[in-house]
XYZ file of C-alpha atoms in Angstrom:
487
model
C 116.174 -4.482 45.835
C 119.836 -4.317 46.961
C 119.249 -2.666 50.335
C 122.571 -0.850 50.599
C 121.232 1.449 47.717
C 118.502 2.948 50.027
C 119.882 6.195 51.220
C 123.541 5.615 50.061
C 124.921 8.430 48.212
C 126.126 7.223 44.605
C 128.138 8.464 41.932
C 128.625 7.796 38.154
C 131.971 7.207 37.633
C 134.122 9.596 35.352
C 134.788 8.845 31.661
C 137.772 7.794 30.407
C 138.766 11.232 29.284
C 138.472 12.365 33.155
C 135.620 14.291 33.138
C 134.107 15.507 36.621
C 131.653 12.706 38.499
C 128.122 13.861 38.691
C 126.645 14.858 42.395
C 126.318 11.998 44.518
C 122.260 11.521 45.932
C 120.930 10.623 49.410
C 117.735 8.921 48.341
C 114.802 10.651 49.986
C 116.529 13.789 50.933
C 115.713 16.853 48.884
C 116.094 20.657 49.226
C 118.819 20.744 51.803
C 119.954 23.923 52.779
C 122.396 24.054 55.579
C 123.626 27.873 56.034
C 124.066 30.400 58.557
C 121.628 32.830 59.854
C 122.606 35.813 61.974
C 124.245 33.602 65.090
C 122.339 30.047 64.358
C 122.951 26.953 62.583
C 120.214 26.238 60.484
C 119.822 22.812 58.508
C 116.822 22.855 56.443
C 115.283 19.825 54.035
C 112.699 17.762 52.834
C 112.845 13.859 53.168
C 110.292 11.921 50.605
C 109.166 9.122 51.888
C 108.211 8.052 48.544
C 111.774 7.304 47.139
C 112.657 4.931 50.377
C 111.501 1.337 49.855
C 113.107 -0.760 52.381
C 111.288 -3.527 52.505
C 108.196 -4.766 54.831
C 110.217 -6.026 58.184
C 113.565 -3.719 57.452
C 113.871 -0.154 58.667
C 116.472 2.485 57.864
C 117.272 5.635 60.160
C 119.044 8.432 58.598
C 120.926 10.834 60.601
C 122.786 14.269 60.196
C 125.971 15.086 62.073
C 127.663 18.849 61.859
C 131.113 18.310 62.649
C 133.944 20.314 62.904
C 136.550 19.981 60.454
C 139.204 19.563 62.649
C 136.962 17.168 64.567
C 137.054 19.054 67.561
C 133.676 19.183 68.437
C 130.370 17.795 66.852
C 126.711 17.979 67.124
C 124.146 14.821 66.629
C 120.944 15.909 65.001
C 117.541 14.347 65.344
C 117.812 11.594 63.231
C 114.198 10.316 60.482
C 113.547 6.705 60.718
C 111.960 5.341 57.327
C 110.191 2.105 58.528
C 108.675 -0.472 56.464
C 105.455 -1.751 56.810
C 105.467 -4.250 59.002
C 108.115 -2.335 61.015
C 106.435 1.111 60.774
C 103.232 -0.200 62.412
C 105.502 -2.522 65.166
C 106.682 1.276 66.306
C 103.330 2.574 66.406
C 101.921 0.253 68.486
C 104.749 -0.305 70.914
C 105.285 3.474 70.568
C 108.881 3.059 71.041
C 110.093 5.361 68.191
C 113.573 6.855 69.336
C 113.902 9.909 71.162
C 113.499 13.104 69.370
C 113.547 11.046 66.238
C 110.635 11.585 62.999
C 109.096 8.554 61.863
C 107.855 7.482 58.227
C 106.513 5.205 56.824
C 108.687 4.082 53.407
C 107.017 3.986 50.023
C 104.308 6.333 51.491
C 103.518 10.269 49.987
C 104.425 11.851 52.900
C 106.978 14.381 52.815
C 108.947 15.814 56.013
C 109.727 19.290 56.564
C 112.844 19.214 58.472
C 113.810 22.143 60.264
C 117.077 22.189 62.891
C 118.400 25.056 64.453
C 121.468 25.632 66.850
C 123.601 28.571 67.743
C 126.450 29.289 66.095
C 129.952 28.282 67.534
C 133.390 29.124 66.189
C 133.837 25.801 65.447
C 131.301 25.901 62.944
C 133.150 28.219 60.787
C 134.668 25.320 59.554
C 132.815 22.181 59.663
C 130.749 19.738 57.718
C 127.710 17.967 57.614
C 127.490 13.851 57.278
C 124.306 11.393 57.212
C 124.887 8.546 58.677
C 122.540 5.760 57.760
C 121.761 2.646 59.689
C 119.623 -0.756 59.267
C 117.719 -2.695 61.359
C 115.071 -5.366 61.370
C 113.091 -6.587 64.283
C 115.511 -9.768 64.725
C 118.677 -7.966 64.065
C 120.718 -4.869 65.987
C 121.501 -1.869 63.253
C 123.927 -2.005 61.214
C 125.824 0.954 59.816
C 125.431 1.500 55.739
C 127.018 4.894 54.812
C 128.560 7.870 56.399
C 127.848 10.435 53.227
C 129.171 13.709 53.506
C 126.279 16.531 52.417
C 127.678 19.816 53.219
C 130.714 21.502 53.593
C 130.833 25.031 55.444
C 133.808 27.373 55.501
C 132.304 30.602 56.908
C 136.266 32.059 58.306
C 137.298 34.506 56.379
C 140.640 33.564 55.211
C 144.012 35.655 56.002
C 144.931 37.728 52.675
C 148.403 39.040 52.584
C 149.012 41.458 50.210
C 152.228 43.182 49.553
C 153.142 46.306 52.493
C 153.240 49.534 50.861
C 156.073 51.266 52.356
C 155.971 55.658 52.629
C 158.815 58.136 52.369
C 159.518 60.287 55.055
C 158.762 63.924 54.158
C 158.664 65.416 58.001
C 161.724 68.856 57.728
C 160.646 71.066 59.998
C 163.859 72.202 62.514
C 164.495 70.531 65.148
C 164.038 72.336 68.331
C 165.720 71.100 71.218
C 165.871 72.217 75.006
C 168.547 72.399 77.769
C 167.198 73.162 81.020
C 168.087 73.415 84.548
C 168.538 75.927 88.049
C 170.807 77.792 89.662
C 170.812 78.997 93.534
C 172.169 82.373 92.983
C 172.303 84.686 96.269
C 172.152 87.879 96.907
C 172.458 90.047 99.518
C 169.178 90.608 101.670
C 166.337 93.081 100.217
C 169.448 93.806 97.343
C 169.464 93.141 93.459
C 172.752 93.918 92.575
C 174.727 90.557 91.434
C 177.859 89.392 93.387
C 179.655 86.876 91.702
C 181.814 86.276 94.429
C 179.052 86.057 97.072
C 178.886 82.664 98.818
C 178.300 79.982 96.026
C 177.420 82.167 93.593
C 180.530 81.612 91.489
C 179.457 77.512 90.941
C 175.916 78.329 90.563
C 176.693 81.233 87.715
C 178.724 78.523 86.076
C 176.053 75.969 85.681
C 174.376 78.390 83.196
C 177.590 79.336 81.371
C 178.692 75.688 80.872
C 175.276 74.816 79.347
C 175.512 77.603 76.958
C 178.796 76.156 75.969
C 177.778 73.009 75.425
C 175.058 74.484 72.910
C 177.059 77.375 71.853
C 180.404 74.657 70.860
C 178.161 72.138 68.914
C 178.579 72.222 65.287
C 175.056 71.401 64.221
C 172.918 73.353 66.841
C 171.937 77.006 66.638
C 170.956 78.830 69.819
C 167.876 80.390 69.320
C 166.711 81.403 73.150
C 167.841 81.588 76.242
C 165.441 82.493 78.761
C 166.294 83.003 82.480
C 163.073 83.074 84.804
C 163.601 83.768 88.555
C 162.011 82.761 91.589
C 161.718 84.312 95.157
C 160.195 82.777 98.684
C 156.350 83.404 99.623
C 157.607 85.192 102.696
C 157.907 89.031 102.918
C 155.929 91.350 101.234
C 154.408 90.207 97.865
C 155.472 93.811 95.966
C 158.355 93.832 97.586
C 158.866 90.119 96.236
C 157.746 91.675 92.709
C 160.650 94.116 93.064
C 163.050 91.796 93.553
C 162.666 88.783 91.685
C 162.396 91.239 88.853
C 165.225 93.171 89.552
C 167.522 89.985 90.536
C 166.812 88.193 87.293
C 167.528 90.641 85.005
C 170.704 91.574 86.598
C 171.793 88.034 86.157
C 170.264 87.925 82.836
C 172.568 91.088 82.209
C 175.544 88.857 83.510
C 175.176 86.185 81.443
C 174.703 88.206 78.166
C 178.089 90.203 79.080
C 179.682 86.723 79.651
C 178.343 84.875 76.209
C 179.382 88.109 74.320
C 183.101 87.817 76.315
C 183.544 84.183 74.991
C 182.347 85.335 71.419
C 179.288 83.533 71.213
C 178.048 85.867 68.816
C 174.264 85.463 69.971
C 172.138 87.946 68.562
C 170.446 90.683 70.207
C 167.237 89.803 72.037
C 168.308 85.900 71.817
C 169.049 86.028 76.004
C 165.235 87.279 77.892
C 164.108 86.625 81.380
C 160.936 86.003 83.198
C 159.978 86.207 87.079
C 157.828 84.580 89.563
C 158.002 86.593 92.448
C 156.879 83.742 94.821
C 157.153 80.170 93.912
C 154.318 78.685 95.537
C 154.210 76.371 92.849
C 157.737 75.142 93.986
C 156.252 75.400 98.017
C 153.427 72.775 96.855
C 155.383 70.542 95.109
C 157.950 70.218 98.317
C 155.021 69.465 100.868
C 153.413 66.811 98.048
C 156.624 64.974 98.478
C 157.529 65.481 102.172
C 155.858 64.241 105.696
C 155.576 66.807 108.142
C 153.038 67.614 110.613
C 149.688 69.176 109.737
C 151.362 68.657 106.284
C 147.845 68.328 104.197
C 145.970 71.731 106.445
C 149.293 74.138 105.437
C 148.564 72.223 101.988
C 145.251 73.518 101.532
C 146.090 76.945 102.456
C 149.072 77.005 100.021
C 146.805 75.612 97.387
C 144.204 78.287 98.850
C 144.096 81.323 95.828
C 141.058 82.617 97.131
C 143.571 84.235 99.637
C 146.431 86.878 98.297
C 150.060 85.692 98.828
C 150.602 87.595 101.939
C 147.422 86.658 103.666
C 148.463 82.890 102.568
C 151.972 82.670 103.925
C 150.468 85.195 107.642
C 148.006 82.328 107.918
C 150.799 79.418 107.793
C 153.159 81.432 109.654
C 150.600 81.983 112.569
C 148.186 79.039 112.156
C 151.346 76.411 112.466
C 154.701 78.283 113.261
C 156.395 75.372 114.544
C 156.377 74.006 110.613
C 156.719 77.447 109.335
C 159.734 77.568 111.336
C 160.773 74.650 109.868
C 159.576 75.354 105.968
C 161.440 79.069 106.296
C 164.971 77.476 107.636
C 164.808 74.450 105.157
C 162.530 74.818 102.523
C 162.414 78.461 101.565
C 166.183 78.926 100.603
C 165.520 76.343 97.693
C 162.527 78.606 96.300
C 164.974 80.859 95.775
C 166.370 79.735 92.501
C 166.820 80.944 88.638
C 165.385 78.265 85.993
C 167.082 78.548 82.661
C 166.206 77.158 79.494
C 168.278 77.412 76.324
C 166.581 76.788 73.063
C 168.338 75.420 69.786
C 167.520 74.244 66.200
C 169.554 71.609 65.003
C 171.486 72.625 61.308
C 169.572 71.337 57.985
C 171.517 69.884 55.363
C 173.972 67.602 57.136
C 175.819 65.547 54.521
C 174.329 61.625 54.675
C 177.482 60.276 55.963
C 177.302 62.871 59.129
C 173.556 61.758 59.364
C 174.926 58.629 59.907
C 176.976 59.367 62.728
C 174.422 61.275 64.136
C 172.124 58.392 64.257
C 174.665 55.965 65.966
C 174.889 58.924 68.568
C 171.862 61.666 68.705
C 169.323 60.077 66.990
C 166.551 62.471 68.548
C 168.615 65.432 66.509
C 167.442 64.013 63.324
C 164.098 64.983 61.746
C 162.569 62.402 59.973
C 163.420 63.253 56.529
C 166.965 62.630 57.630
C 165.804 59.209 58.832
C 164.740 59.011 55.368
C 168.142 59.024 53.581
C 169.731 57.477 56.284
C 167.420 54.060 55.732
C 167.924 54.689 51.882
C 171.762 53.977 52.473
C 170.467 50.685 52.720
C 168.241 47.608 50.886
C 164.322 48.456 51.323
C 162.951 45.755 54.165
C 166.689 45.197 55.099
C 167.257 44.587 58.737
C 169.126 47.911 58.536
C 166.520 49.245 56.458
C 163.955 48.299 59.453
C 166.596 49.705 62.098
C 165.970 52.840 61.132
C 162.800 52.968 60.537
C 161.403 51.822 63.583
C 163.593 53.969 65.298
C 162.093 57.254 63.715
C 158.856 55.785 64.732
C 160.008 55.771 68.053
C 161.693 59.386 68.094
C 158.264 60.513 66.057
C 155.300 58.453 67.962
C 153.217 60.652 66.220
C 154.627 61.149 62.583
C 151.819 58.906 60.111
C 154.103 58.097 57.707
C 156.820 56.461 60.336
C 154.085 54.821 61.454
C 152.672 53.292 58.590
C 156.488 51.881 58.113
C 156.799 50.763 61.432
C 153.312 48.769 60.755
C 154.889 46.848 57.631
C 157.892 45.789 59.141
C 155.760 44.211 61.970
C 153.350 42.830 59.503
C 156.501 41.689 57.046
C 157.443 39.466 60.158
C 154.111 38.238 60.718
C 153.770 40.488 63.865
C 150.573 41.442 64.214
C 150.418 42.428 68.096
C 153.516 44.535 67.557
C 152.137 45.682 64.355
C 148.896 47.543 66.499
C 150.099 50.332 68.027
C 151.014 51.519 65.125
C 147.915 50.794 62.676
C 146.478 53.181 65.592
C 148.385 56.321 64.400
C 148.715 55.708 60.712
C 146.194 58.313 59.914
C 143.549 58.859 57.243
C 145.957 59.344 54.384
C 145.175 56.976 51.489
C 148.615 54.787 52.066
C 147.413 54.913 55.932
C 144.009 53.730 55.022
C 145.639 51.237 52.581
C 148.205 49.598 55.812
C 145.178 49.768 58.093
C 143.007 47.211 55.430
C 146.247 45.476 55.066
C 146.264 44.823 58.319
C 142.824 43.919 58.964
C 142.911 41.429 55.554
C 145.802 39.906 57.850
C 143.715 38.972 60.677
C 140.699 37.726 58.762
C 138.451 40.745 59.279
C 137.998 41.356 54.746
C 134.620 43.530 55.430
C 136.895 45.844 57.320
C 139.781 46.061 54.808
C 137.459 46.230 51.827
C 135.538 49.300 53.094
C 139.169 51.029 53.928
C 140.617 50.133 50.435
C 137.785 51.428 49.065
C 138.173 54.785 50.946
C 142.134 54.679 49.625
C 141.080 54.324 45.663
C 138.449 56.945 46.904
C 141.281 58.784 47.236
C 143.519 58.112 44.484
C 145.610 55.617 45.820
C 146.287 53.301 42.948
C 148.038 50.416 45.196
C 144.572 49.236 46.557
C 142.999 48.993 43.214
C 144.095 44.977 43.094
C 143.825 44.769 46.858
C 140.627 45.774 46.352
C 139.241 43.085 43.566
C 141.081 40.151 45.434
C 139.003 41.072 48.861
C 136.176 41.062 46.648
C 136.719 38.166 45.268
C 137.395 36.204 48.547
C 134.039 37.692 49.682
C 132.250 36.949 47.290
C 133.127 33.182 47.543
C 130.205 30.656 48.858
C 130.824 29.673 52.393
C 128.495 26.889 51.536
C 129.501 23.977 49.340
C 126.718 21.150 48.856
C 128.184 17.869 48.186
C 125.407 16.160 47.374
C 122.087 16.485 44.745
C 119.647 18.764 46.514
């Protein structure tokens, strides 16, 4: 017997007319299973000592490597050593049969169960399994015969890209925008009347007004609200505090209305209010927070204190630390004095494109994001100023789903996927958001995920994921195991 044909893998050649070359066989080896289960390798098989005949004084060791693909890594099984006769009974009673290694005697009816196990790396994923068969005889060192490759694994779920599925922008509700700020208006001790002309009144009156202008002189904003909320000091009495925060900021709310209707404004009536704290301990708080002075975190807990009234609260800082309340009613005080104004507008609807334009060169927070809509549509779907755009209403509309789900494209489109994930996160339940989130986990490999969220998209109409759907499927359904040999 040629012994090079004992445990070599063969193969009958193809015919002429190229048809495929039957499996190769490992003689001996039969039922092989090599798989994955849960987190181990498993390699399962019977060898049958019956189809090995190497000869009395020769001896043939056959032994399974799981390698990675990439041959980054590897794993050496326990090898089976078919002996024969002569040689099988040498090992027995020398018992000097390799480590870990099965012994059998050739020719014989014995059958091995062989059973390997080994947890799973990520290496494995990708990998294959190889015999390697050696020879010896008692007078000569073994000699390698065959490497035969068995078993090829490919357990990594493969990257699907399928085509981004890009969303109009719908979002037309007004734009609401706010101008705030304060002004230190004065007025005369325990008095409510307004004095323009008192101290720095005049400047302070003006930082309203020239707000309002700004608002009131822009052609695509509408005022909606102004509201002017004043503030008075802790110290004093608390209803006499009422009294004249109340009184102080409606006279200047009275002011400013006379003054808007003056310059022709046109504001309707009820469009100017006002509001009144009459002690901003809030304010009082904030200032010690952000200052260092002494016994700074004890007058802290008082002011914080609302078990206590107001007046109770500012006697106990006044005589419980007067040095600092000295201090506070000299040089912080005078700034809790102040009127907060806010002025409320809704930016026009139905801007020609071309003014859209310029508005998004300039103001792009004034746009809503329809208008981002027909601003990108000036320009080639998946352009770079297509994607300029659209991003950018993403980022004046973190929350809008269907700026995110564009935003998410264009990331994926440019193989991003780390700047496609924050948005996947807000994309939403929709069935085009369910459809970019599977797109985006087919892109990393993760096809369970996508196919259970295309399958909640068709659930929901969404005719896109239909073929997205089948072609997971499909790749799924694929066996990660491919046997090269006879089993």
């Amino acid at each position: 017997m040629n012994m090079k044909r004992i445990f070599l893998a063969t193969a009958v050649a193809a015919t002429a007319l190229g048809a495929f070359a039957d499996m190769p066989k490992i003689d001996g080896v039969e039922r092989i299973t090599s798989t994955r289960v849960d987190s181990a390798f498993v390699l399962m098989m019977d060898i049958n000592a019956s189809a090995v005949k190497p000869g009395r004084d020769r001896e043939l060791l056959l032994t399974p490597v799981l390698r990675a693909a990439d041959g980054s890594d590897s794993i050496t099984l326990p090898g089976v050593l078919i002996a024969g006769r002569n040689r099988y009974f040498s090992h027995l009673r020398n018992n000097n049969i390799p480590a870990g290694d099965k012994m059998l005697r050739g020719g014989s009816q014995e059958v091995y169960n062989y059973r390997f196990s080994a947890p799973w790396q990520a290496w494995m994923d990708h990998s294959e399994v190889s015999f390697i068969t050696t020879s010896a005889t008692c007078c000569e060192a073994p000699q390698p015969v065959a490497t035969t490759p068995a078993v090829r694994h490919d357990y990594g779920q493969p990257r699907l890209e399928y085509p981004v599925m890009n969303v109009a922008l719908t979002g037309d509700s007004a734009i609401t925008v706010e101008a705030k700020g304060s002004a230190f208006v004065d007025f005369v001790v325990n008095r409510t009347e307004l004095k323009p002309d008192y101290r720095g009144n005049r400047a302070e009156i003006e930082k309203i007004l020239k707000s309002i202008d700004l608002v009131a002189n822009d052609p695509e904003a509408i005022i909606t609200n102004i509201t002017i909320k004043g503030y008075a000091s802790p110290e004093g009495p608390y209803a006499n505090n009422v009294r004249l925060a109340m009184g102080r900021t409606n006279t200047l709310k009275e002011y400013v209305q006379a003054e808007c209707e003056r310059r022709g404004y046109g504001l309707d009536a009820g469009v100017i209010g006002y509001d009144y704290e009459p002690e901003d301990w809030e304010g009082l708080i904030a200032w010690l927070e952000s200052h260092e002075i002494a016994n700074r975190d004890a007058i802290l807990a008082i002011a914080r204190d609302t078990s206590l009234e107001p007046d109770p609260r500012n006697t106990k800082i006044q005589t419980t630390y007067p040095e600092q309340y000295a201090f506070l009613l000299k040089e912080v005080y005078p700034a809790l004095r102040h009127s907060d104004y806010t002025i409320r507008y809704n930016i026009k609807t139905g801007i020609d494109v071309v003014r859209l334009k310029e508005m998004f060169e300039v103001t792009p927070e004034r746009l809503r994001p329809v208008d981002f809509y027909l601003v990108a549509r000036t320009y080639p779907e998946g352009s770079p100023e297509w994607q300029h755009v659209m991003l950018k209403a993403a980022d004046v509309y973190p929350y809008d789903e269907e700026a995110a789900i564009n935003a998410a494209n264009i990331y994926m489109s440019r193989g991003d996927l780390d700047g496609a994930r924050p948005f996947i996160d807000k994309v939403g339940q929709t069935p085009a958001g369910l459809f970019t989130k599977a797109n985006y986990a087919a892109r990393r490999g993760d096809l369970y995920q996508a196919e259970a969220l295309l399958q909640a998209s068709v659930n929901q109409g969404y005719e896109a994921a239909e073929a997205a759907l089948e072609e997971v499927r499909a790749i799924i359904a694929r066996d990660p195991v491919e046997y090269l040999i006879e089993r």
